[in-house]
XYZ file of C-alpha atoms in Angstrom:
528
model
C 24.956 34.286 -125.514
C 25.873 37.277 -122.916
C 24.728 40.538 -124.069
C 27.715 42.611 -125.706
C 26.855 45.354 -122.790
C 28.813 42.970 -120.796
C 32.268 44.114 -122.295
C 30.831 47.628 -123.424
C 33.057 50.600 -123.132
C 31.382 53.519 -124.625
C 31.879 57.035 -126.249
C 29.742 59.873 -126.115
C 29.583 61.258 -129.307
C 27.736 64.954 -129.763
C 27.398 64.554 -133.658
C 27.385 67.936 -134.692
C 30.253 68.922 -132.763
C 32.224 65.538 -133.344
C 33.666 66.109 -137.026
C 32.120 67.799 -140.200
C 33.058 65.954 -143.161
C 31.826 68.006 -146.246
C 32.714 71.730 -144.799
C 29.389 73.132 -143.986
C 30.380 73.665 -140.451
C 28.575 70.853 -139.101
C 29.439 68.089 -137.730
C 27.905 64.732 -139.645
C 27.792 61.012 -139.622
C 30.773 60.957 -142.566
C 32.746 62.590 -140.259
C 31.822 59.797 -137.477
C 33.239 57.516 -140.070
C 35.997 58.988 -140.316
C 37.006 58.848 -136.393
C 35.768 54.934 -135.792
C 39.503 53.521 -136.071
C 40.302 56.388 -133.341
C 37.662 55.634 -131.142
C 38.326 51.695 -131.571
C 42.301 52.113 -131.367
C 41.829 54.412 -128.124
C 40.424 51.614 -126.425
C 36.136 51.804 -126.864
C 33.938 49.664 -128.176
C 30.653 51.279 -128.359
C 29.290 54.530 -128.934
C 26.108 56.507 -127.896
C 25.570 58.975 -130.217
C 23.161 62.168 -129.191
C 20.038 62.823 -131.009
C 19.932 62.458 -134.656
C 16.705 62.389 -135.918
C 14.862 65.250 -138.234
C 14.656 68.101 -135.639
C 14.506 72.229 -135.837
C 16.879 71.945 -132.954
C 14.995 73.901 -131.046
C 17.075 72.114 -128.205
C 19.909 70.590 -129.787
C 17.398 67.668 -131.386
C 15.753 66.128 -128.809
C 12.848 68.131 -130.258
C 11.992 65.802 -133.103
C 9.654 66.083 -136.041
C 10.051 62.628 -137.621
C 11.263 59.808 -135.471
C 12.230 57.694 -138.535
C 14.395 60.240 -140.556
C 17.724 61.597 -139.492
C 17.818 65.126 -139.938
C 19.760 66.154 -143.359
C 22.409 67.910 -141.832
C 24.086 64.424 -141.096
C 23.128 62.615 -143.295
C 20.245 60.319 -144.749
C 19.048 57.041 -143.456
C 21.364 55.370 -145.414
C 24.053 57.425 -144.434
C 23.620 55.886 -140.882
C 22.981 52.860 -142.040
C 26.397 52.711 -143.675
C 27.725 54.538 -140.085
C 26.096 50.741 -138.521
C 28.424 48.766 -140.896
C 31.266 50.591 -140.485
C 31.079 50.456 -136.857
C 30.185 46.729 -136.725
C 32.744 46.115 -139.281
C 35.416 46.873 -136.346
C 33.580 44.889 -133.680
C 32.298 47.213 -131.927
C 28.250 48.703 -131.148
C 26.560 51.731 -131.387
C 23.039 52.942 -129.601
C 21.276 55.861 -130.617
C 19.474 58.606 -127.930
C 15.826 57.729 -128.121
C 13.686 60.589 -126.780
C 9.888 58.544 -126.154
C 8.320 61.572 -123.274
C 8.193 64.364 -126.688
C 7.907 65.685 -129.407
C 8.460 69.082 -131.234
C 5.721 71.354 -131.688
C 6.371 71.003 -135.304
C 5.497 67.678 -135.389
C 2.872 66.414 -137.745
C 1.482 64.152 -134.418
C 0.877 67.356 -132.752
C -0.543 69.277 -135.351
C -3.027 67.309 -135.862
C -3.302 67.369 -132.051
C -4.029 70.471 -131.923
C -7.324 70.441 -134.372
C -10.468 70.518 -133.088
C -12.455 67.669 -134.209
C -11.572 64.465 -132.325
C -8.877 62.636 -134.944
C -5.812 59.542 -134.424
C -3.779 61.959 -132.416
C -6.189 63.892 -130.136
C -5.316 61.753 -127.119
C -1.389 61.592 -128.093
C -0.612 64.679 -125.739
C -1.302 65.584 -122.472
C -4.260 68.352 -122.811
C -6.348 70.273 -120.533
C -10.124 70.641 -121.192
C -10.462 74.233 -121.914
C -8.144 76.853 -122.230
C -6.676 78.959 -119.366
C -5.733 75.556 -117.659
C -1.933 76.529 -118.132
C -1.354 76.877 -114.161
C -2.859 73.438 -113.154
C -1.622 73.007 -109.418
C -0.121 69.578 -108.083
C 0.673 67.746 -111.545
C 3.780 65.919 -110.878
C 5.850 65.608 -113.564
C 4.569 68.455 -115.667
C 7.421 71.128 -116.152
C 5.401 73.551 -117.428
C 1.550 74.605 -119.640
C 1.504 75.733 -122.946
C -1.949 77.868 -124.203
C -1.339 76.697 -127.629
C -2.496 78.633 -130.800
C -5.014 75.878 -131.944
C -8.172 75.300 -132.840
C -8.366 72.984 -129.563
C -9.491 74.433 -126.267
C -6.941 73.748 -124.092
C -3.984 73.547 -122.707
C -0.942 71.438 -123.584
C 1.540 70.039 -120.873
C 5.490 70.459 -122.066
C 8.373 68.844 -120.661
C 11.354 70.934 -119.628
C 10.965 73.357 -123.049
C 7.960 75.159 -124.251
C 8.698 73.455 -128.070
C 8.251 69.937 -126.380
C 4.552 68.490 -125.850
C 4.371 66.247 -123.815
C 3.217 62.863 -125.287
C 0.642 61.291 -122.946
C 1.437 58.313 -121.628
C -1.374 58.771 -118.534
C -1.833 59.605 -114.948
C -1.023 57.335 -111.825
C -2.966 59.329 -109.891
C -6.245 61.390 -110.881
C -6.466 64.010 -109.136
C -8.978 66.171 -111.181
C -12.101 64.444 -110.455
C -14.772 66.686 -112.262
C -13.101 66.834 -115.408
C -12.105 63.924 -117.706
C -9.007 65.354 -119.507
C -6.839 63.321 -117.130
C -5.923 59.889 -118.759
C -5.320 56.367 -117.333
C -2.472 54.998 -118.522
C -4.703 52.121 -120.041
C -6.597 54.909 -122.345
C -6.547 54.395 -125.989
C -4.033 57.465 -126.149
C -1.001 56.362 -123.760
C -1.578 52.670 -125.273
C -1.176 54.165 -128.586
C 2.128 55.944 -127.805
C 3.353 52.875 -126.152
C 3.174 50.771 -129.030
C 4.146 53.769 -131.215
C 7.678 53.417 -128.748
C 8.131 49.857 -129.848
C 7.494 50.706 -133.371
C 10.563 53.530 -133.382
C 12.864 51.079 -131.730
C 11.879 48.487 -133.766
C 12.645 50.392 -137.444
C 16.330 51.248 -135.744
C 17.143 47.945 -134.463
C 16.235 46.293 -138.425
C 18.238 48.907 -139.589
C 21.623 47.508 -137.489
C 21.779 49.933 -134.696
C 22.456 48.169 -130.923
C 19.827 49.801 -128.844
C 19.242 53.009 -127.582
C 20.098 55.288 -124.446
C 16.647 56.497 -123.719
C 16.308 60.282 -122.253
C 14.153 61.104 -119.512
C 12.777 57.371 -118.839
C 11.776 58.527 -115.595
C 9.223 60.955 -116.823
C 6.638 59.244 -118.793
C 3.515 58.617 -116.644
C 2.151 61.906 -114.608
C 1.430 62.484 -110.993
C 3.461 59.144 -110.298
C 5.049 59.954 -107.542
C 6.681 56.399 -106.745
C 7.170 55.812 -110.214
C 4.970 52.562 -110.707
C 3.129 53.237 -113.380
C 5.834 54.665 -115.574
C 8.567 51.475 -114.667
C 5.542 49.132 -115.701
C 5.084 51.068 -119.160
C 9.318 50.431 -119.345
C 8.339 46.602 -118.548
C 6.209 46.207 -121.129
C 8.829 48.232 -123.578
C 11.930 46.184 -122.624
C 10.023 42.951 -122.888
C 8.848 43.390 -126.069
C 12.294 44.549 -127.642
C 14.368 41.882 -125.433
C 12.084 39.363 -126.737
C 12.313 40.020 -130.405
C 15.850 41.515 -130.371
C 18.162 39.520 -127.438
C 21.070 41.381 -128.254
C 19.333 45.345 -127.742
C 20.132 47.129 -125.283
C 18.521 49.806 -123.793
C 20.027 52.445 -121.242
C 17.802 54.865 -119.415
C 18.699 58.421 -118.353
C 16.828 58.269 -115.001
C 19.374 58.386 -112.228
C 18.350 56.149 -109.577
C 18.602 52.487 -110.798
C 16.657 51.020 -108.177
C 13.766 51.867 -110.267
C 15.114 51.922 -113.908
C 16.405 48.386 -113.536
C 12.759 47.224 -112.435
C 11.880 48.779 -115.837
C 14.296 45.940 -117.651
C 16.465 48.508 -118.691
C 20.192 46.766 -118.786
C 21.546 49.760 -117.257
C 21.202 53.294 -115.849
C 23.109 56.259 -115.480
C 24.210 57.767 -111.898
C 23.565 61.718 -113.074
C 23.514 65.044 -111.894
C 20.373 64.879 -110.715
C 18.782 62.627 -108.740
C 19.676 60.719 -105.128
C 22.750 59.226 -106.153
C 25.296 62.272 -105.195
C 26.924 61.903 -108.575
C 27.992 65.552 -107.806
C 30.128 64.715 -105.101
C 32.701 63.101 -107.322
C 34.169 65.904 -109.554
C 31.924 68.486 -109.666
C 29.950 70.266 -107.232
C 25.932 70.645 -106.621
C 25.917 73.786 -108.155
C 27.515 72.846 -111.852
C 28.217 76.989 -112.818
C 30.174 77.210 -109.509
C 33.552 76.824 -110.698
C 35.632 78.043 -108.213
C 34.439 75.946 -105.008
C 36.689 72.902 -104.449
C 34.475 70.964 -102.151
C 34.590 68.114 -104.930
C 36.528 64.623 -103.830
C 38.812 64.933 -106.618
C 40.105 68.165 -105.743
C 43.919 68.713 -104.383
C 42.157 70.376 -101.647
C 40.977 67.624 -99.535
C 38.012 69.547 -98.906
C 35.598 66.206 -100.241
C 33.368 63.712 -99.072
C 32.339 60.266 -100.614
C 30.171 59.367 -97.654
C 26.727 60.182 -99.165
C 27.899 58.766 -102.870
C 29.538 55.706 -101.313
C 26.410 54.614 -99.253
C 23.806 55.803 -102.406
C 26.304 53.459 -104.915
C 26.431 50.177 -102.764
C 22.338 50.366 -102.578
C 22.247 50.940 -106.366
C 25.187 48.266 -107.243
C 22.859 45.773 -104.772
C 20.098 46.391 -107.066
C 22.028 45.863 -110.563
C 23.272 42.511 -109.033
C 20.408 41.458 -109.274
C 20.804 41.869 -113.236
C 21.726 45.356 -115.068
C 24.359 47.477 -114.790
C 25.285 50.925 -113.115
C 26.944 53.424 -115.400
C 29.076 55.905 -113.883
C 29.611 58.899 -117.024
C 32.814 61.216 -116.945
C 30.164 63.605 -117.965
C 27.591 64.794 -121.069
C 26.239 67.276 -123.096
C 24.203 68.356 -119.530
C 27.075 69.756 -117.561
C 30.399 71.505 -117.639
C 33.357 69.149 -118.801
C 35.808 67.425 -116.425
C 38.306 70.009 -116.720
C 35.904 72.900 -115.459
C 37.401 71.840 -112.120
C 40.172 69.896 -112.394
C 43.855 69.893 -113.464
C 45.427 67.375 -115.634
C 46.702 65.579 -112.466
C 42.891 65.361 -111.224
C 41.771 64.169 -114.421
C 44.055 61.170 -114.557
C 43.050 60.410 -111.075
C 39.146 60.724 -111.700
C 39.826 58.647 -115.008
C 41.498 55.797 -112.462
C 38.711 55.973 -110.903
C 35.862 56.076 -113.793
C 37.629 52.868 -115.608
C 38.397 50.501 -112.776
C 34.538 50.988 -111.548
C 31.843 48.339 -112.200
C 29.208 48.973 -115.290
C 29.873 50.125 -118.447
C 32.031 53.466 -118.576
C 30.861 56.165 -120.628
C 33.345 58.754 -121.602
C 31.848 62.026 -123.134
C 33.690 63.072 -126.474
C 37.254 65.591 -125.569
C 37.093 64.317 -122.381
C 39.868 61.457 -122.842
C 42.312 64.898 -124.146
C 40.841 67.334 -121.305
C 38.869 69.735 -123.676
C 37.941 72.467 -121.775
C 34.115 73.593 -121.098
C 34.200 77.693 -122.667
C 32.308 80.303 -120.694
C 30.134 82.503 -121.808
C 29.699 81.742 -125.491
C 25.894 82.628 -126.821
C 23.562 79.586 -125.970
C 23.221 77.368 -129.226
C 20.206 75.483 -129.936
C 18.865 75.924 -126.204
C 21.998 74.870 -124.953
C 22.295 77.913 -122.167
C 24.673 77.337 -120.312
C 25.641 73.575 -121.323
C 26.872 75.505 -124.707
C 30.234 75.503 -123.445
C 30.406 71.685 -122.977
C 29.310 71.363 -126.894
C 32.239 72.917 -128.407
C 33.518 71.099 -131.471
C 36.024 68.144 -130.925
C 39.802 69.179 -131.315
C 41.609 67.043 -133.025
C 44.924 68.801 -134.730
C 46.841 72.433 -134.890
C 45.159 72.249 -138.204
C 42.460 75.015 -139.555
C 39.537 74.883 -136.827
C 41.432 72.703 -134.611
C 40.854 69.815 -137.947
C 37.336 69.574 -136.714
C 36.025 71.203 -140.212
C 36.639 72.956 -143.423
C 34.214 75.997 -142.894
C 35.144 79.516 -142.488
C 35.517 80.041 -138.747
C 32.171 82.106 -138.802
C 30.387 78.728 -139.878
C 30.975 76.283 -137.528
C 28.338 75.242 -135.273
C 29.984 76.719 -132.175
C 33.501 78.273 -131.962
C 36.699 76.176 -131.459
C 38.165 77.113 -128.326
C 40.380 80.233 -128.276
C 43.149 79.143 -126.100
C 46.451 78.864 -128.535
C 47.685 75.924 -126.248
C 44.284 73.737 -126.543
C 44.967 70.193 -126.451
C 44.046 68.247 -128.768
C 44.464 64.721 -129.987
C 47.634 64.656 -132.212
C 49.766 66.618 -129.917
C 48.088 64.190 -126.910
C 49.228 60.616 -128.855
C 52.586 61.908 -129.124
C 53.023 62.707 -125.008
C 53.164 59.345 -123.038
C 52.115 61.374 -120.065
C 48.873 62.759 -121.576
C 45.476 62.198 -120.589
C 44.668 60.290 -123.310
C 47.731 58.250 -123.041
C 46.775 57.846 -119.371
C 43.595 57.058 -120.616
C 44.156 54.498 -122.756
C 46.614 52.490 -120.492
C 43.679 52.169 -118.540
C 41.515 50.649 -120.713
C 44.168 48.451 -122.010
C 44.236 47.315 -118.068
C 40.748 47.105 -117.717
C 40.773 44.582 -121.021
C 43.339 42.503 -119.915
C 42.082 42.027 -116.077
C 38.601 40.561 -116.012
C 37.930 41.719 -112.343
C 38.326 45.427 -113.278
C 35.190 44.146 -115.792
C 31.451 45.876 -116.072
C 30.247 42.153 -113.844
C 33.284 41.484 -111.618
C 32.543 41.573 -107.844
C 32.875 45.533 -106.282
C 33.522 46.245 -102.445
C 34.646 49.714 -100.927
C 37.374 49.432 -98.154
C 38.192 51.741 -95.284
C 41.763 51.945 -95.422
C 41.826 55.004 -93.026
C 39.621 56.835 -90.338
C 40.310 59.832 -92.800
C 37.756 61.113 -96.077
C 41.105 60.143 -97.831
C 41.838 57.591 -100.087
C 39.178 56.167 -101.647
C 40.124 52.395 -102.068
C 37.787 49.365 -103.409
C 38.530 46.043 -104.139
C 37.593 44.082 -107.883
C 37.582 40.589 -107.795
C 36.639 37.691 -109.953
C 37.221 33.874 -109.909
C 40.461 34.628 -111.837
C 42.188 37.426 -109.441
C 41.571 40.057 -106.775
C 42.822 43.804 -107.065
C 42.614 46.903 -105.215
C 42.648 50.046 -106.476
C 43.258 53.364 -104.372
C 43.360 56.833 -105.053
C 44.252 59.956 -103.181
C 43.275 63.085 -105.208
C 44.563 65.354 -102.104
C 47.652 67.105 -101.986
C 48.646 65.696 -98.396
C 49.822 62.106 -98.081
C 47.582 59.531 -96.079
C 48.454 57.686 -93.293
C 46.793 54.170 -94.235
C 46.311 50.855 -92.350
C 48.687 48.086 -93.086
C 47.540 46.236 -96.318
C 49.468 42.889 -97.939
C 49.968 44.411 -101.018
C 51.211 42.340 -103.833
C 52.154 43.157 -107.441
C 51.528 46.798 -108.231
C 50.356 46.874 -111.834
C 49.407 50.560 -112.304
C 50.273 54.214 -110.680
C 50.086 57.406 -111.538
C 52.376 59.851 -108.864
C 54.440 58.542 -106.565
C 54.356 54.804 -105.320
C 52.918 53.967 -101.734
C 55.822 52.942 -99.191
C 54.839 50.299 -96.452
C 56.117 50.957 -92.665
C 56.157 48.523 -90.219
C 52.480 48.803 -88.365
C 51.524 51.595 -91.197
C 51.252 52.123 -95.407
C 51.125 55.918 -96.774
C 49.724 57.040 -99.475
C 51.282 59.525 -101.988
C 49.511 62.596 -102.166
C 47.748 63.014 -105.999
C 48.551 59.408 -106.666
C 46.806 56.278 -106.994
C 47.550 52.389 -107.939
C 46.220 49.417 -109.045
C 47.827 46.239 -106.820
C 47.197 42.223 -106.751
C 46.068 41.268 -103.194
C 48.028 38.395 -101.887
């Protein structure tokens, strides 16, 4: 039997932000519940929800303090549980966010890490020898030292927060010869978290959830420059859960699936960091620059898919080879679609996102063009990416119908904007975004070429940046899809063009030795 990944079109869902079902202000997995026929009758058919586990959310959860306990504010563990049925009841899948490279300082692991006679979980972190190692030079993959307040001499190595020890999963390369505090990854310790890995994913999968999207995959093993070591540890992971559950998946937020594929992951992200030039598509390098429009999808023309076109057709090589790559409309990382672009540029970037190969992944408001709010006070070490975790509009109702809770309560503030969309004004306007949105995954359903495994192929329709055009093709049919976000029409090669079975703007028109391109338009067509 294929893997359900196959057909997978997800959601992102940020629980607490998604829909609070019991008024405490909080999102929950009730209020999940509640939205499944949405989600399913919207066109999706899997979710990824964000961390979920017992947490003092610290940074939004992926600070954890027991991996097999949601936290309370959800829910129990048979509160997801029941969230498993419900969603399987409607054929579809859900993964959870599984965060393997750390743990909260709170966590009972670490505490007794951090005691001073050699016990189970002395080895579980990455530790220095003595203390005042905090500014260790040339450690690769270390974000930062943390002089913890411990009965342990040492230093303890934390990845990207100062509340997350790093667990140890070993060193590809030694580079402190006189001192022994650097581990192989064949010590006792890193073995011990590896099978403690299996053991989390294990617990979820018996409990009905699909698999997992698996944060910062790329960072396990230090000082490994080429990765090796870590996409071996990955190996062994994905073998043992493909072996005694065929039907997980596992996704890996790495960015550059040459290398998270070799781990047996099914299929990686393309993300804002990393070689793929993700950034070139509707955002630009910096994410807090707003106002440049240097982005493909802009009106402006200013773009460039050169570097993102050559990066993609190395990566989609590699996941022919088996896996997938997943091209997100964004996450809970970055500054929401609409940060820099209209409702015309949305449709056209969606066009794009849902015709692609690999399984799309559309984060929560996006398919309504939510909008990413500045300058709101960071939330659970959110920062800046606070304004892309505002809670999920869904009426004209109190608090946008998102929750019950004085407006002082909620987890972050609705946006202010009087004329925010949100979903029931969106169903009722044929011309919405989510209307546009779900026309295309009705398309991408009913032609098995625009499929996460049909055949992919950029063309070069002009000598000009402008339009983007690729073909999809499968044993069944052959289509081509092209899209010109600029506000200037294209002057295009001729092209036999057959049935046109999707637009948004204004149709192409064919000359006799030329075809032009509408400007802010783009179609799906049958090649003859």
């Amino acid at each position: 039997m294929k893997k359900w990944i196959e057909n997978a079109v997800f959601y992102q869902i940020y629980p607490q932000s998604f829909k609070d079902s019991n008024g405490d202000g909080i999102g929950d997995f009730q209020g999940i519940i509640s939205k499944l026929d949405y989600i399913k009758q919207t066109g999706f058919n899997a979710i990824w929800v964000n961390p979920c586990f017992e947490s003092p959310f610290f940074d939004a959860g992926y600070d954890i303090t027991d991996f097999y306990k949601t936290a309370p504010r959800y829910g129990s563990n048979e509160d997801i549980r029941k969230l498993f049925e419900e969603v399987h009841k409607r054929n579809m899948h859900i993964i959870l966010d599984l965060v393997p490279a750390h743990t909260s300082h709170l966590h009972p692991w670490f505490k007794q890490s951090m005691r001073q006679e050699k016990n189970e979980y002395t080895d579980r972190y990455v530790w220095t020898d003595r203390e005042g190692r905090n500014n260790v030079d040339g450690i690769q993959g270390v974000t930062g030292w943390l002089n913890a307040v411990s009965d342990r001499n040492g230093a303890v190595a934390v990845n990207f927060k100062a509340c997350q020890p790093a667990l140890n999963f070993g060193f590809a390369e030694i580079t402190d010869i006189e001192n022994d505090w650097q581990q192989k990854p064949s010590d006792e310790g890193p073995q011990k978290n590896i099978e403690e890995i299996k053991k989390i994913m294990s617990f979820w999968l018996d409990m009905g959830c699909d698999g997992f999207r698996v944060d910062m995959a790329g960072s396990l093993v230090k000082n490994d420059s080429e990765q090796e070591e870590t996409i071996k540890i990955w190996q062994n992971i994905n073998g043992y859960i493909h072996k005694k559950y065929p039907q997980a998946v596992t996704i890996s937020e790495w960015g550059e699936p040459t290398r998270a594929l070799r781990g047996g992951f099914d299929a990686d992200f393309l993300l804002s960091f990393g070689p793929s030039y993700y950034m070139d598509l509707f955002r630009n390098e910096k994410v807090l620059d707003f106002d440049s429009d240097t982005h493909f999808f802009s009106k402006s023309g200013n773009g460039d898919l050169t570097n993102f076109k050559r990066a993609y057709e190395v990566f989609y090589e590699q996941a022919k080879k088996g896996g997938m790559v997943c091209v997100p409309s964004g996450n809970h990382d970055i500054p929401r679609l609409s940060t820099q672009l209209d409702e015309d540029e949305i449709k056209l970037a969606f066009v794009f996102l849902l015709t692609l190969p690999g399984a799309p992944f559309i984060y929560y408001g996006d398919e309504i063009g939510m909008k990413y709010i500045k300058d709101i006070p960071s939330k659970e070490g959110g920062y800046h990416r606070t304004g892309a975790r505002t809670p999920m509009q869904w009426d004209k109702s109190l608090n946008a119908g998102f929750s019950a809770a004085p407006w002082d309560e909620l987890y972050l503030p609705i946006d202010p904007d009087e004329n925010r969309p949100c979903v029931e004004e969106q169903l009722k306007d044929e011309t919405s975004i989510y209307n546009t949105v779900k026309r295309l995954l009705e398309l991408r359903k009913m032609h098995s070429c625009l499929g996460n495994t049909a055949d992919f192929e950029f063309v070069e329709l002009s000598d000009d940046r402008y339009p983007l055009a690729y073909i999809r093709n499968d044993s069944k049919e052959k289509l081509l899809i092209v899209i010109n976000p600029s506000n200037k029409s294209v002057e295009c090669r001729k092209t036999e063009i057959g049935e046109v079975i999707f637009t948004i703007g204004e149709d192409y028109k064919n000359e006799s030795d030329k075809m032009i391109v509408a400007p802010c338009s783009a179609f799906v067509a049958k090649l003859i």
